[in-house]
Tab-separated table of C-alpha atoms in Angstrom:
chain	number	residue	atom	x	y	z
A	1	UNK	CA	67.057	79.398	99.570
A	2	UNK	CA	64.476	81.596	101.325
A	3	UNK	CA	65.867	81.385	104.886
A	4	UNK	CA	67.217	84.159	107.064
A	5	UNK	CA	69.161	81.737	109.256
A	6	UNK	CA	72.899	82.077	108.600
A	7	UNK	CA	74.528	79.135	106.833
A	8	UNK	CA	77.628	79.567	108.972
A	9	UNK	CA	77.625	81.126	112.447
A	10	UNK	CA	80.976	81.695	114.154
A	11	UNK	CA	81.002	82.974	117.727
A	12	UNK	CA	83.980	83.898	119.959
A	13	UNK	CA	86.332	81.660	117.918
A	14	UNK	CA	89.739	81.262	119.523
A	15	UNK	CA	92.737	79.279	118.326
A	16	UNK	CA	95.408	78.633	120.972
A	17	UNK	CA	98.781	77.030	120.223
A	18	UNK	CA	100.305	74.370	122.459
A	19	UNK	CA	102.561	77.043	124.038
A	20	UNK	CA	99.495	79.009	125.139
A	21	UNK	CA	99.704	81.772	122.491
A	22	UNK	CA	96.315	82.790	121.125
A	23	UNK	CA	96.591	83.398	117.397
A	24	UNK	CA	92.830	83.922	116.819
A	25	UNK	CA	91.083	85.898	119.520
A	26	UNK	CA	87.354	86.017	119.798
A	27	UNK	CA	86.267	86.251	116.124
A	28	UNK	CA	82.546	86.560	115.380
A	29	UNK	CA	80.865	86.526	111.953
A	30	UNK	CA	78.043	84.960	110.010
A	31	UNK	CA	77.815	83.837	106.358
A	32	UNK	CA	74.404	84.021	104.753
A	33	UNK	CA	73.078	82.603	101.494
A	34	UNK	CA	73.700	85.021	98.609
A	35	UNK	CA	75.885	87.360	100.745
A	36	UNK	CA	79.642	88.057	100.635
A	37	UNK	CA	81.749	88.547	103.756
A	38	UNK	CA	85.137	90.183	103.092
A	39	UNK	CA	87.877	89.478	105.651
A	40	UNK	CA	90.701	91.935	105.284
A	41	UNK	CA	94.072	92.428	106.922
A	42	UNK	CA	97.838	92.383	106.382
A	43	UNK	CA	99.793	89.136	106.285
A	44	UNK	CA	99.917	87.651	109.766
A	45	UNK	CA	96.625	89.139	110.866
A	46	UNK	CA	95.074	85.710	111.438
A	47	UNK	CA	92.470	85.764	108.667
A	48	UNK	CA	93.595	82.546	106.921
A	49	UNK	CA	94.066	80.693	110.185
A	50	UNK	CA	90.525	81.669	111.144
A	51	UNK	CA	89.135	80.126	107.961
A	52	UNK	CA	91.237	76.986	108.303
A	53	UNK	CA	89.842	76.600	111.798
A	54	UNK	CA	86.337	76.816	110.318
A	55	UNK	CA	87.266	74.113	107.864
A	56	UNK	CA	88.588	71.877	110.660
A	57	UNK	CA	92.180	72.425	109.541
A	58	UNK	CA	93.760	74.432	112.408
A	59	UNK	CA	97.510	74.390	113.103
A	60	UNK	CA	98.835	71.122	114.542
A	61	UNK	CA	98.506	70.732	118.334
A	62	UNK	CA	96.323	73.828	118.599
A	63	UNK	CA	93.106	74.125	120.586
A	64	UNK	CA	89.810	75.585	119.319
A	65	UNK	CA	87.212	77.200	121.563
A	66	UNK	CA	84.065	79.135	120.965
A	67	UNK	CA	81.455	78.011	118.474
A	68	UNK	CA	81.349	77.190	114.716
A	69	UNK	CA	77.896	76.199	113.580
A	70	UNK	CA	77.011	75.033	110.080
A	71	UNK	CA	73.190	75.017	109.735
A	72	UNK	CA	73.043	74.728	113.500
A	73	UNK	CA	75.464	71.818	113.708
A	74	UNK	CA	78.414	72.466	116.039
A	75	UNK	CA	81.719	71.772	114.313
A	76	UNK	CA	84.071	72.352	117.232
A	77	UNK	CA	84.496	68.945	118.767
A	78	UNK	CA	83.128	67.114	115.672
A	79	UNK	CA	84.899	63.964	114.644
A	80	UNK	CA	87.550	63.956	111.913
A	81	UNK	CA	85.296	61.766	109.780
A	82	UNK	CA	82.423	64.237	110.056
A	83	UNK	CA	84.631	67.172	109.151
A	84	UNK	CA	85.982	65.284	106.175
A	85	UNK	CA	82.425	64.681	104.999
A	86	UNK	CA	81.648	68.403	105.260
A	87	UNK	CA	84.824	69.705	103.587
A	88	UNK	CA	84.237	69.903	99.868
A	89	UNK	CA	80.545	69.041	100.106
A	90	UNK	CA	79.091	71.701	102.457
A	91	UNK	CA	82.095	74.014	102.751
A	92	UNK	CA	84.414	74.612	99.763
A	93	UNK	CA	87.815	76.181	99.930
A	94	UNK	CA	89.749	78.002	97.154
A	95	UNK	CA	93.348	77.831	98.282
A	96	UNK	CA	95.702	80.781	98.077
A	97	UNK	CA	98.302	79.307	95.694
A	98	UNK	CA	96.841	76.997	93.015
A	99	UNK	CA	100.327	76.015	91.748
A	100	UNK	CA	101.171	74.317	95.040
A	101	UNK	CA	97.627	73.239	95.912
A	102	UNK	CA	97.023	71.315	92.628
A	103	UNK	CA	98.745	67.991	91.892
A	104	UNK	CA	101.100	68.628	88.938
A	105	UNK	CA	101.204	65.032	87.727
A	106	UNK	CA	97.480	64.579	87.283
A	107	UNK	CA	95.445	66.196	84.532
A	108	UNK	CA	93.069	68.973	85.469
A	109	UNK	CA	90.047	66.880	84.462
A	110	UNK	CA	91.105	64.015	86.760
A	111	UNK	CA	91.704	66.433	89.623
A	112	UNK	CA	88.159	67.714	89.438
A	113	UNK	CA	86.789	64.221	88.877
A	114	UNK	CA	88.526	63.005	92.066
A	115	UNK	CA	86.854	65.797	94.051
A	116	UNK	CA	83.505	64.679	92.639
A	117	UNK	CA	83.881	60.962	93.252
A	118	UNK	CA	85.245	61.486	96.799
A	119	UNK	CA	81.806	62.779	97.878
A	120	UNK	CA	79.799	60.743	95.360
A	121	UNK	CA	81.153	57.156	95.573
A	122	UNK	CA	78.528	55.810	93.183
A	123	UNK	CA	79.467	58.187	90.374
A	124	UNK	CA	81.126	56.497	87.428
A	125	UNK	CA	84.472	57.652	86.036
A	126	UNK	CA	82.849	58.624	82.757
A	127	UNK	CA	80.202	60.728	84.453
A	128	UNK	CA	82.775	62.378	86.673
A	129	UNK	CA	84.887	63.272	83.650
A	130	UNK	CA	81.890	64.784	81.868
A	131	UNK	CA	80.953	66.733	84.992
A	132	UNK	CA	84.555	68.002	85.255
A	133	UNK	CA	84.304	69.383	81.744
A	134	UNK	CA	81.020	71.074	82.586
A	135	UNK	CA	82.600	72.640	85.644
A	136	UNK	CA	85.524	73.998	83.612
A	137	UNK	CA	82.990	75.517	81.253
A	138	UNK	CA	81.085	76.936	84.226
A	139	UNK	CA	84.198	78.878	85.401
A	140	UNK	CA	84.806	80.153	81.836
A	141	UNK	CA	87.780	77.986	80.924
A	142	UNK	CA	87.933	78.030	77.083
A	143	UNK	CA	87.885	74.722	75.210
A	144	UNK	CA	87.058	72.707	78.358
A	145	UNK	CA	87.195	69.347	76.570
A	146	UNK	CA	90.770	70.024	75.551
A	147	UNK	CA	91.901	71.739	78.771
A	148	UNK	CA	90.569	68.876	80.905
A	149	UNK	CA	93.355	66.660	79.467
A	150	UNK	CA	96.132	69.156	80.257
A	151	UNK	CA	98.278	69.593	83.310
A	152	UNK	CA	98.517	72.488	85.758
A	153	UNK	CA	101.803	73.808	84.307
A	154	UNK	CA	100.031	74.329	80.962
A	155	UNK	CA	97.648	76.884	82.502
A	156	UNK	CA	98.186	80.552	83.233
A	157	UNK	CA	97.800	81.911	86.752
A	158	UNK	CA	94.230	83.037	86.143
A	159	UNK	CA	93.272	79.709	84.555
A	160	UNK	CA	94.788	77.775	87.477
A	161	UNK	CA	92.659	79.826	89.822
A	162	UNK	CA	89.584	78.968	87.786
A	163	UNK	CA	90.482	75.270	88.111
A	164	UNK	CA	90.722	75.695	91.894
A	165	UNK	CA	87.307	77.333	91.911
A	166	UNK	CA	85.815	74.547	89.800
A	167	UNK	CA	87.125	71.957	92.322
A	168	UNK	CA	85.819	73.972	95.240
A	169	UNK	CA	82.276	74.222	93.822
A	170	UNK	CA	82.219	70.701	92.335
A	171	UNK	CA	79.830	69.396	95.002
A	172	UNK	CA	77.655	72.508	95.289
A	173	UNK	CA	78.846	73.667	98.728
A	174	UNK	CA	76.641	75.994	100.711
A	175	UNK	CA	79.604	78.072	101.907
A	176	UNK	CA	82.604	78.938	99.765
A	177	UNK	CA	85.791	80.277	101.331
A	178	UNK	CA	88.139	81.999	98.850
A	179	UNK	CA	91.595	82.586	100.388
A	180	UNK	CA	93.414	85.379	98.517
A	181	UNK	CA	91.933	84.284	95.171
A	182	UNK	CA	93.376	87.243	93.273
A	183	UNK	CA	96.957	87.262	94.677
A	184	UNK	CA	99.671	87.645	92.021
A	185	UNK	CA	97.160	88.219	89.241
A	186	UNK	CA	97.007	91.367	87.164
A	187	UNK	CA	94.051	93.688	87.720
A	188	UNK	CA	92.138	92.519	84.614
A	189	UNK	CA	92.336	88.873	85.658
A	190	UNK	CA	91.484	89.817	89.250
A	191	UNK	CA	88.247	91.374	88.025
A	192	UNK	CA	87.493	88.219	85.955
A	193	UNK	CA	88.090	85.893	88.925
A	194	UNK	CA	85.876	88.012	91.194
A	195	UNK	CA	83.176	88.021	88.510
A	196	UNK	CA	83.347	84.218	88.290
A	197	UNK	CA	82.971	83.903	92.064
A	198	UNK	CA	80.042	86.282	92.152
A	199	UNK	CA	78.292	84.510	89.269
A	200	UNK	CA	78.718	81.122	90.977
A	201	UNK	CA	77.474	82.515	94.262
A	202	UNK	CA	74.374	83.908	92.618
A	203	UNK	CA	73.768	80.700	90.706
A	204	UNK	CA	74.045	78.387	93.707
A	205	UNK	CA	72.955	80.841	96.476
A	206	UNK	CA	76.132	80.214	98.374
A	207	UNK	CA	77.536	82.192	101.268
A	208	UNK	CA	80.887	83.548	100.055
A	209	UNK	CA	83.777	84.414	102.411
A	210	UNK	CA	86.482	86.386	100.580
A	211	UNK	CA	89.845	86.643	102.362
A	212	UNK	CA	92.236	89.322	101.101
A	213	UNK	CA	94.907	91.836	102.167
A	214	UNK	CA	93.459	94.358	99.712
A	215	UNK	CA	90.450	96.430	100.669
A	216	UNK	CA	90.109	97.421	97.004
A	217	UNK	CA	89.278	93.766	96.156
A	218	UNK	CA	86.231	93.697	98.429
A	219	UNK	CA	85.006	97.202	97.552
A	220	UNK	CA	82.669	96.069	94.831
A	221	UNK	CA	82.135	92.451	95.965
A	222	UNK	CA	81.447	92.320	99.687
A	223	UNK	CA	78.281	93.052	101.669
A	224	UNK	CA	80.021	92.955	105.031
A	225	UNK	CA	83.687	93.693	105.771
A	226	UNK	CA	85.708	92.396	108.718
A	227	UNK	CA	89.112	93.984	109.389
A	228	UNK	CA	91.551	91.787	111.345
A	229	UNK	CA	94.810	92.633	113.055
A	230	UNK	CA	96.942	90.502	115.399
A	231	UNK	CA	94.337	87.714	115.429
A	232	UNK	CA	91.477	90.028	116.452
A	233	UNK	CA	88.638	91.808	114.709
A	234	UNK	CA	89.452	95.562	114.698
A	235	UNK	CA	86.337	96.676	112.836
A	236	UNK	CA	83.371	95.193	111.011
A	237	UNK	CA	80.296	96.532	109.318
A	238	UNK	CA	78.527	97.036	105.985
A	239	UNK	CA	80.990	97.630	103.113
A	240	UNK	CA	79.787	101.186	102.531
A	241	UNK	CA	80.128	102.150	106.187
A	242	UNK	CA	83.664	100.710	106.341
A	243	UNK	CA	84.760	102.571	103.241
A	244	UNK	CA	83.142	105.931	103.899
A	245	UNK	CA	82.684	106.113	107.700
A	246	UNK	CA	85.357	103.857	109.190
A	247	UNK	CA	85.857	104.263	112.938
A	248	UNK	CA	89.270	102.612	113.327
A	249	UNK	CA	92.735	104.042	112.536
A	250	UNK	CA	93.936	100.707	111.161
A	251	UNK	CA	91.143	100.512	108.594
A	252	UNK	CA	91.827	104.077	107.630
A	253	UNK	CA	95.495	103.263	107.284
A	254	UNK	CA	94.635	100.443	104.864
A	255	UNK	CA	92.383	102.789	102.895
A	256	UNK	CA	95.134	105.395	102.667
A	257	UNK	CA	97.234	102.808	100.803
A	258	UNK	CA	94.688	102.568	97.994
A	259	UNK	CA	95.205	104.583	94.804
A	260	UNK	CA	92.204	106.575	93.599
A	261	UNK	CA	91.073	107.663	90.158
A	262	UNK	CA	91.255	111.331	91.211
A	263	UNK	CA	94.922	110.854	92.181
A	264	UNK	CA	94.336	112.253	95.688
A	265	UNK	CA	96.708	114.809	97.191
A	266	UNK	CA	100.319	113.768	97.616
A	267	UNK	CA	101.619	110.229	97.532
A	268	UNK	CA	100.091	107.098	98.996
A	269	UNK	CA	100.681	106.809	102.748
A	270	UNK	CA	101.632	103.370	103.953
A	271	UNK	CA	101.061	102.392	107.614
A	272	UNK	CA	104.392	102.827	109.416
A	273	UNK	CA	106.080	99.755	110.911
A	274	UNK	CA	105.132	96.110	110.607
A	275	UNK	CA	102.445	93.885	112.099
A	276	UNK	CA	103.546	92.268	115.402
A	277	UNK	CA	104.325	88.598	115.771
A	278	UNK	CA	101.332	86.920	117.428
A	279	UNK	CA	103.753	85.480	120.024
A	280	UNK	CA	105.037	88.954	121.030
A	281	UNK	CA	101.788	90.909	120.765
A	282	UNK	CA	102.091	94.278	122.562
A	283	UNK	CA	100.045	95.044	125.666
A	284	UNK	CA	96.876	97.115	125.253
A	285	UNK	CA	95.668	97.733	121.779
A	286	UNK	CA	97.794	95.596	119.401
A	287	UNK	CA	97.850	98.422	116.832
A	288	UNK	CA	99.111	101.176	119.192
A	289	UNK	CA	102.832	100.973	118.213
A	290	UNK	CA	101.833	101.959	114.660
A	291	UNK	CA	98.953	104.280	115.438
A	292	UNK	CA	99.285	108.073	115.333
A	293	UNK	CA	96.274	108.355	117.674
A	294	UNK	CA	97.788	106.197	120.420
A	295	UNK	CA	97.581	107.495	123.990
A	296	UNK	CA	98.420	106.001	127.382
A	297	UNK	CA	95.134	104.066	127.643
A	298	UNK	CA	95.948	102.404	124.292
A	299	UNK	CA	99.227	101.073	125.721
A	300	UNK	CA	97.610	99.649	128.831
A	301	UNK	CA	94.057	98.561	128.006
A	302	UNK	CA	92.865	96.637	124.949
A	303	UNK	CA	89.640	98.192	123.656
A	304	UNK	CA	86.582	95.949	123.224
A	305	UNK	CA	84.698	95.744	119.968
A	306	UNK	CA	81.715	98.072	120.385
A	307	UNK	CA	78.988	99.550	118.266
A	308	UNK	CA	79.374	103.157	117.066
A	309	UNK	CA	77.115	104.499	114.347
A	310	UNK	CA	76.971	101.842	111.606
A	311	UNK	CA	80.034	99.765	112.506
A	312	UNK	CA	81.630	97.757	115.244
A	313	UNK	CA	85.012	99.222	116.204
A	314	UNK	CA	87.718	98.186	118.673
A	315	UNK	CA	89.211	101.647	119.284
A	316	UNK	CA	89.141	103.719	122.474
A	317	UNK	CA	88.729	106.882	120.381
A	318	UNK	CA	86.408	105.678	117.641
A	319	UNK	CA	84.068	108.556	118.449
A	320	UNK	CA	86.744	111.073	117.427
A	321	UNK	CA	87.036	109.682	113.907
A	322	UNK	CA	84.616	111.719	111.815
A	323	UNK	CA	84.304	112.425	108.130
A	324	UNK	CA	85.001	110.256	105.130
A	325	UNK	CA	87.474	107.449	105.711
A	326	UNK	CA	88.319	107.393	102.019
A	327	UNK	CA	89.454	111.043	102.106
A	328	UNK	CA	90.968	111.365	105.532
A	329	UNK	CA	94.509	109.954	105.944
A	330	UNK	CA	95.588	108.230	109.145
A	331	UNK	CA	98.175	110.886	109.749
A	332	UNK	CA	95.558	113.648	109.749
A	333	UNK	CA	94.079	112.334	112.973
A	334	UNK	CA	97.349	112.044	114.823
A	335	UNK	CA	97.984	113.735	118.104
């Protein structure tokens, strides 16, 4: 696809619960053909809820505002029928836990065939079964003819994830959202799953959105990285800028948790404390209770997301963060 227009354009997306609590606050991003957007943050940061809102699957009784455009078509306010037509055909989703997302009493081949026939009513059962086998082969499942007749419990964690990916790409979606696709997998299988996703993206020119809590997962896969905390974007920019010239203490804290080949000085330094509940978000910058750079303005005023050098950062003191983010620990900038 030779077109610079983004496949998916999300602007000022907000998700508000019935009690008035905003759990996603003004998220902006675009997904382009052949590009990977990595959305990173700890559990509870709002990244998965953001993507479910994009899919038209927000929490019950919640309200969406802002804009979600797929090829220029506004999805906020679209009918349930229209959203059902788009899910699986134009936007695919790889769920976080394949063991609970896949029906355990239906063979893998039938699961994929159902996804095919749902969006292709005229497809015969025989053709859908053959296509399911081809999709299993596409995601590198060995002996696809045999495996198509097996059940989910007969697959390893990595093979289950490949089945989820096969279902998600069955109808050639233009945008693929992968929600924690490497969770609970060993590092070798993680690399294999990421390689499968990248190969499929290149083959079908999809826009890929990769959701993860691990910055290391997106290091070699993403083109753009978005760092979320407490339902808000803390920092975003090209992957190289985020890794080597981050301008936010939270991002640097996540980087300080990553092991390196060189072994780095001392032990890994986790971010102190825990993420806040979205219902009891602190005043000012939501990260200030855990930030060693926090000052009075951080406790009273929430910083806007603004451009500094090659990234967008929501930090009052982004200009004071110099040097390599991969080398400098969060504690070294404390005051």
